[in-house]
Amino acid sequence: MDLSVAKKLKDSDERINISNHFKIVAGPGAGKTRFLINHINHIIEKSDKISDIRKIACITYTNVGVETIISRLGKSIDYVDVTTIHSFLYLNIVNPYLWVLEDDYKFDFINIDGHDDIVPTFSIMNEWKRRTRQYALNDNNKLAKELSKLHWYLDDGELILRFKEIWEGKVGSYNIKKDSYLEYKKICWEKGLLSHDDVLFLSIKIIEKSPRILEIIRGKFPYVLVDEFQDTNPIQTKVLKLIAEKETIVGVIGDECQSIYKFQGADVTQFTEFDLPELKTYYIEDNHRSTQEIIGILNYMRNDKNFHQESPENKHGHKPTILIGGFIDSYNEAIKLCNKDELYTLSFKNELCNMIQYGIDNYFSENIFDEFIFSDGDRGKMIFYIIHSLECCKQDKFKDAIKYMKKAYRKIKDFDDKATLENLKRLYNLYSRIQQINIKELYNNYIFGFYGVKAKVTSGKANNYYKNLTYNKVACVITIADDDGKFRTIHKAKGDEFKNVLLLLEPKEQYNEETELSFLLNPDMGNESHRVYYVALSRTMENLYISIPQLSDENRRKLNNFEIREVRTKS
């Protein structure tokens, strides 16, 4: 992105004109949230368009981001609606105006209650096969996995339901027919189920059917400000541009080097090429978060002559450290080096950082989710969702804990809200015992016989599988929404900052040195995996540690900006 024509702001406190569309490029630690809060207060102070009923829409991409902005707004929150992009569209377009599409699609209006990830049930798949006459697709486990991969895309301006990759959508030797994709969605809608990206599709369709709804949105929100805009996708951008055609002032804030959600449909060019009439572009360069030693590595990775960060406070600290050894050894060494201060452990894959949390030092299958959800029918789903519920409870995510406990017992008659809470309390009180056992013991001793659950695990494939699978290994692959614990994926750490960070690369069994260290040896910000690691390193305020299983002499010489320590356990 060419910043040579953009205006540099001296810091996040500098004010800009509230009457123009704008784009802000802000690197890590630049204070973009501070700028956003200041700009909101500036609008409230100066604009005659803001009132109790005409508010500023402030949109970000995670619930953690929403909570952060709300906590900093203070009394100004009375004039601001802070939501994620999906919540904004659901609350202001889909929920109140879905009836506009009732002649085009059939919806269960009574049971639609928000949006969520959808795993197709056997009843959904059987109905879909009946309607589309694809009875040859008899592997329901594989079919469920493939249907779950269908997403909406904006291809050449047209909304298309398709698979991301051309090789997806195959069940056995048969391909799912293209003209049957939409039928799957229709069946879900008839059952009151909306996925996250259904919200995007339906928002566009509602606006196309009734353009006057845009006037209502503009009337409610004379200003729309979008944080983390580098993570937007083309459908979201289209909605935003439709709103911005008249009256409403739009501002977007982001950083192309922190765009890390391509797997969810994000397209960094939506930010770099975003434009509106008379839009002004600015950038904030300094990094108030990290030491100069860490900033130096970030600048090296970024390699942008028009964007070079410094620490305005001239913060200095230790060299970032590479720890050579296993995960557990690296973690123990990092704890020692940061003098028992809080250490946050980050990894690309969820199960890697959780291996340390649950004390697992050998790598294992990352397909546990698929094996539970798609290979053992309703029993597998029940076990997995119970464990998910308990892990949410462990992190005080009680709303999610209740949601997953209800999912686990969705087919159990009379399992109501009271039973949900009683069962969650019963199992969580046993957590210290449950996490020490295998899945067969968990099911036979603590699930079977309660609330009408019948049939122990006694023989067959499931018996052998569950007997050799521990609770902690399943817990390792559980993904907690808005995870704010000390062991997180890099994506879950986005928008946060920590004094001490341990970054885990691949374990020895999966490790290829040239590939895994390429983000340091030959950084390329056009490569999303390099941007993910850029985000990880940039979360660090003072002490950065990177754990790798081995390092060649040649690469050791190249990484001279790091301190290198061997931490392998002596035999």
Coordinates of N, CA and C in Angstrom, one line a residue, residues 241-353:
K241 N -20.1 0.1 1.6 CA -20.1 1.1 0.5 C -21.5 1.6 0.1
L242 N -22.5 0.6 0.2 CA -23.9 1.0 -0.1 C -24.4 2.0 1.0
I243 N -24.0 1.8 2.2 CA -24.4 2.7 3.3 C -23.8 4.1 3.0
A244 N -22.5 4.1 2.6 CA -21.7 5.3 2.4 C -22.1 6.1 1.2
E245 N -23.0 5.6 0.3 CA -23.3 6.3 -0.9 C -24.0 7.7 -0.6
K246 N -24.7 7.8 0.5 CA -25.3 9.1 0.8 C -25.2 9.3 2.3
E247 N -25.0 10.6 2.7 CA -25.2 11.1 4.1 C -24.2 10.5 5.1
T248 N -24.1 9.2 5.3 CA -23.3 8.6 6.3 C -21.8 8.8 6.0
I249 N -21.0 9.2 7.0 CA -19.6 9.3 6.9 C -19.0 8.0 7.4
V250 N -18.1 7.4 6.6 CA -17.4 6.2 6.9 C -16.0 6.3 7.2
G251 N -15.5 5.7 8.2 CA -14.0 5.7 8.5 C -13.6 4.3 8.8
V252 N -12.4 3.9 8.2 CA -11.9 2.6 8.4 C -10.5 2.7 8.9
I253 N -10.1 1.7 9.8 CA -8.8 1.7 10.4 C -8.2 0.3 10.3
G254 N -7.0 0.2 10.0 CA -6.4 -1.1 9.8 C -4.9 -1.1 9.5
D255 N -4.4 -2.3 9.2 CA -3.0 -2.5 8.9 C -2.9 -3.7 8.0
E256 N -2.4 -3.5 6.8 CA -2.4 -4.6 5.9 C -1.5 -5.8 6.3
C257 N -0.5 -5.4 7.2 CA 0.5 -6.5 7.6 C -0.1 -7.3 8.8
Q258 N -1.3 -6.9 9.3 CA -2.0 -7.6 10.3 C -3.3 -8.3 9.8
S259 N -3.4 -8.5 8.5 CA -4.5 -9.2 7.9 C -4.3 -10.7 8.0
I260 N -5.0 -11.4 8.8 CA -4.7 -12.8 9.1 C -6.0 -13.7 9.0
Y261 N -7.0 -13.3 8.4 CA -8.2 -14.1 8.4 C -8.7 -14.5 7.0
K262 N -7.7 -14.7 6.1 CA -8.1 -15.2 4.7 C -8.9 -16.4 4.8
F263 N -8.6 -17.3 5.7 CA -9.3 -18.6 5.8 C -10.8 -18.4 6.1
Q264 N -11.2 -17.2 6.6 CA -12.6 -16.9 6.8 C -13.1 -16.0 5.7
G265 N -12.4 -15.8 4.6 CA -12.9 -15.0 3.5 C -12.3 -13.6 3.5
A266 N -11.5 -13.2 4.5 CA -11.0 -11.8 4.5 C -10.0 -11.6 3.3
D267 N -10.1 -10.4 2.7 CA -9.2 -10.1 1.6 C -8.6 -8.8 1.9
V268 N -7.2 -8.8 2.0 CA -6.5 -7.6 2.4 C -6.7 -6.4 1.5
T269 N -7.0 -6.7 0.2 CA -7.1 -5.7 -0.8 C -8.4 -4.8 -0.5
Q270 N -9.3 -5.4 0.2 CA -10.5 -4.6 0.6 C -10.1 -3.4 1.4
F271 N -9.0 -3.5 2.2 CA -8.5 -2.4 2.9 C -7.5 -1.5 2.1
T272 N -6.5 -2.2 1.4 CA -5.5 -1.4 0.7 C -6.1 -0.6 -0.5
E273 N -7.2 -1.2 -1.1 CA -7.8 -0.5 -2.2 C -9.1 0.2 -1.9
F274 N -9.4 0.2 -0.6 CA -10.7 0.9 -0.2 C -10.7 2.3 -0.6
D275 N -11.8 2.8 -1.2 CA -11.9 4.2 -1.6 C -13.3 4.6 -1.6
L276 N -13.5 5.9 -1.3 CA -14.8 6.5 -1.3 C -14.6 8.0 -1.8
P277 N -15.6 8.7 -2.3 CA -15.4 10.0 -2.8 C -14.8 10.9 -1.7
E278 N -13.8 11.7 -2.0 CA -13.1 12.6 -1.1 C -12.6 11.9 0.2
L279 N -12.3 10.7 0.1 CA -11.7 10.0 1.2 C -10.3 10.5 1.5
K280 N -9.9 10.7 2.8 CA -8.6 11.1 3.2 C -7.9 9.9 3.8
T281 N -6.6 9.8 3.5 CA -5.8 8.7 4.0 C -4.7 9.2 5.0
Y282 N -4.6 8.6 6.2 CA -3.6 9.0 7.2 C -2.9 7.7 7.6
Y283 N -1.8 8.0 8.3 CA -1.1 6.8 9.0 C -0.5 7.3 10.3
I284 N -0.5 6.3 11.2 CA 0.2 6.5 12.5 C 1.3 5.5 12.6
E285 N 2.5 6.0 12.9 CA 3.7 5.1 12.7 C 4.3 4.6 14.0
D286 N 4.4 5.4 15.0 CA 5.2 5.0 16.2 C 4.6 3.8 16.9
N287 N 5.4 3.1 17.6 CA 5.0 1.9 18.4 C 5.3 2.2 19.9
H288 N 4.2 2.4 20.6 CA 4.3 2.6 22.1 C 4.3 1.4 22.9
R289 N 4.2 0.2 22.3 CA 4.0 -1.0 23.0 C 5.3 -1.7 23.3
S290 N 6.1 -1.9 22.3 CA 7.3 -2.8 22.4 C 8.6 -2.1 22.6
T291 N 9.6 -2.9 23.0 CA 10.9 -2.4 23.1 C 11.5 -2.2 21.7
Q292 N 12.6 -1.4 21.6 CA 13.2 -1.2 20.3 C 13.8 -2.4 19.7
E293 N 14.2 -3.4 20.6 CA 14.8 -4.6 20.1 C 13.7 -5.4 19.3
I294 N 12.5 -5.4 19.8 CA 11.4 -6.1 19.2 C 10.9 -5.4 18.0
I295 N 10.8 -4.0 18.1 CA 10.4 -3.2 16.9 C 11.4 -3.4 15.8
G296 N 12.7 -3.5 16.1 CA 13.6 -3.7 15.0 C 13.3 -5.0 14.2
I297 N 12.9 -6.1 14.8 CA 12.6 -7.3 14.1 C 11.3 -7.1 13.3
L298 N 10.3 -6.3 13.9 CA 9.1 -6.0 13.1 C 9.3 -5.2 11.9
N299 N 10.2 -4.2 12.0 CA 10.6 -3.4 10.9 C 11.3 -4.2 9.8
Y300 N 12.1 -5.2 10.2 CA 12.8 -6.0 9.3 C 11.8 -6.9 8.5
M301 N 10.8 -7.5 9.3 CA 9.8 -8.3 8.6 C 9.0 -7.5 7.7
R302 N 8.6 -6.3 8.0 CA 7.7 -5.4 7.2 C 8.4 -4.9 6.0
N303 N 9.7 -4.5 6.2 CA 10.5 -4.0 5.0 C 9.8 -3.0 4.1
D304 N 9.3 -1.9 4.8 CA 8.6 -0.9 4.0 C 9.3 0.5 4.2
K305 N 9.8 1.0 3.2 CA 10.6 2.3 3.3 C 9.7 3.4 3.7
N306 N 8.4 3.3 3.5 CA 7.5 4.4 3.9 C 6.8 4.2 5.2
F307 N 7.2 3.1 5.9 CA 6.6 2.9 7.2 C 7.6 2.2 8.1
H308 N 8.2 3.0 9.0 CA 9.3 2.5 9.8 C 9.0 2.9 11.3
Q309 N 8.8 1.9 12.1 CA 8.4 2.3 13.5 C 9.6 2.5 14.4
E310 N 9.4 3.3 15.4 CA 10.3 3.5 16.5 C 9.6 3.6 17.8
S311 N 10.3 3.5 18.9 CA 9.7 3.6 20.2 C 9.8 5.1 20.6
P312 N 8.8 5.9 20.7 CA 8.9 7.3 21.0 C 9.4 7.4 22.5
E313 N 9.1 6.4 23.3 CA 9.6 6.5 24.7 C 11.1 5.9 24.8
N314 N 11.6 5.5 23.7 CA 13.0 4.9 23.6 C 13.1 3.7 24.6
K315 N 12.1 2.8 24.5 CA 12.1 1.6 25.4 C 13.2 0.7 24.9
H316 N 13.9 0.1 25.8 CA 14.9 -0.9 25.4 C 14.8 -2.1 26.4
G317 N 15.2 -3.3 26.0 CA 15.2 -4.4 26.8 C 16.1 -5.5 26.3
H318 N 15.8 -6.8 26.7 CA 16.6 -7.9 26.2 C 16.4 -8.2 24.8
K319 N 17.4 -8.8 24.2 CA 17.2 -9.3 22.8 C 16.1 -10.4 22.9
P320 N 15.2 -10.5 21.8 CA 14.3 -11.6 21.7 C 15.1 -12.9 21.7
T321 N 14.6 -14.0 22.3 CA 15.3 -15.2 22.6 C 14.7 -16.4 21.8
I322 N 15.5 -17.1 21.2 CA 15.1 -18.4 20.6 C 15.5 -19.5 21.5
L323 N 14.5 -20.3 21.9 CA 14.7 -21.5 22.8 C 14.7 -22.7 22.0
I324 N 15.8 -23.5 22.0 CA 15.8 -24.7 21.2 C 15.6 -25.9 22.1
G325 N 14.5 -26.6 21.8 CA 14.1 -27.8 22.6 C 12.6 -28.1 22.5
G326 N 12.1 -28.9 23.4 CA 10.7 -29.3 23.4 C 9.8 -28.2 24.0
F327 N 8.5 -28.2 23.7 CA 7.6 -27.2 24.2 C 7.7 -27.0 25.7
I328 N 7.6 -28.2 26.5 CA 7.6 -28.1 27.9 C 8.9 -27.5 28.5
D329 N 10.0 -27.9 27.9 CA 11.3 -27.4 28.3 C 11.4 -25.9 28.0
S330 N 10.9 -25.5 26.8 CA 10.9 -24.1 26.5 C 10.1 -23.2 27.4
Y331 N 8.9 -23.8 27.7 CA 8.0 -23.1 28.6 C 8.6 -22.9 30.0
N332 N 9.2 -23.9 30.5 CA 9.8 -23.8 31.9 C 11.0 -22.8 31.8
E333 N 11.7 -22.8 30.8 CA 12.9 -21.9 30.7 C 12.3 -20.4 30.6
A334 N 11.3 -20.2 29.8 CA 10.7 -18.9 29.6 C 10.2 -18.4 30.9
I335 N 9.5 -19.2 31.7 CA 9.0 -18.9 33.0 C 10.1 -18.4 33.9
K336 N 11.2 -19.1 33.8 CA 12.4 -18.8 34.7 C 13.0 -17.4 34.2
L337 N 13.1 -17.2 32.9 CA 13.7 -16.0 32.4 C 12.9 -14.7 32.6
C338 N 11.6 -14.9 32.7 CA 10.8 -13.7 32.9 C 10.4 -13.5 34.4
N339 N 11.2 -14.2 35.3 CA 11.1 -14.0 36.7 C 9.7 -14.2 37.2
K340 N 9.0 -15.3 36.7 CA 7.7 -15.7 37.2 C 6.6 -14.6 36.9
D341 N 6.9 -13.6 36.1 CA 5.9 -12.7 35.6 C 4.9 -13.5 34.8
E342 N 3.7 -13.0 34.5 CA 2.8 -13.7 33.7 C 3.4 -13.9 32.3
L343 N 3.3 -15.2 31.8 CA 3.8 -15.5 30.5 C 2.6 -16.0 29.7
Y344 N 2.5 -15.4 28.5 CA 1.4 -15.8 27.5 C 2.0 -16.6 26.4
T345 N 1.4 -17.8 26.2 CA 1.9 -18.7 25.2 C 1.0 -18.7 24.0
L346 N 1.5 -18.4 22.8 CA 0.8 -18.3 21.6 C 1.3 -19.3 20.5
S347 N 0.3 -19.8 19.7 CA 0.7 -20.7 18.6 C -0.3 -20.5 17.5
F348 N 0.1 -21.0 16.3 CA -0.7 -20.9 15.1 C -1.9 -21.9 15.3
K349 N -1.6 -23.1 15.8 CA -2.7 -24.1 16.0 C -3.1 -24.1 17.4
N350 N -4.4 -24.3 17.6 CA -4.9 -24.3 18.9 C -4.3 -25.4 19.8
E351 N -4.1 -26.6 19.3 CA -3.7 -27.7 20.1 C -2.3 -27.5 20.6
L352 N -1.4 -26.7 19.9 CA 0.0 -26.6 20.3 C 0.1 -25.9 21.6
C353 N -0.5 -24.7 21.8 CA -0.4 -24.0 23.1 C -1.1 -24.8 24.2

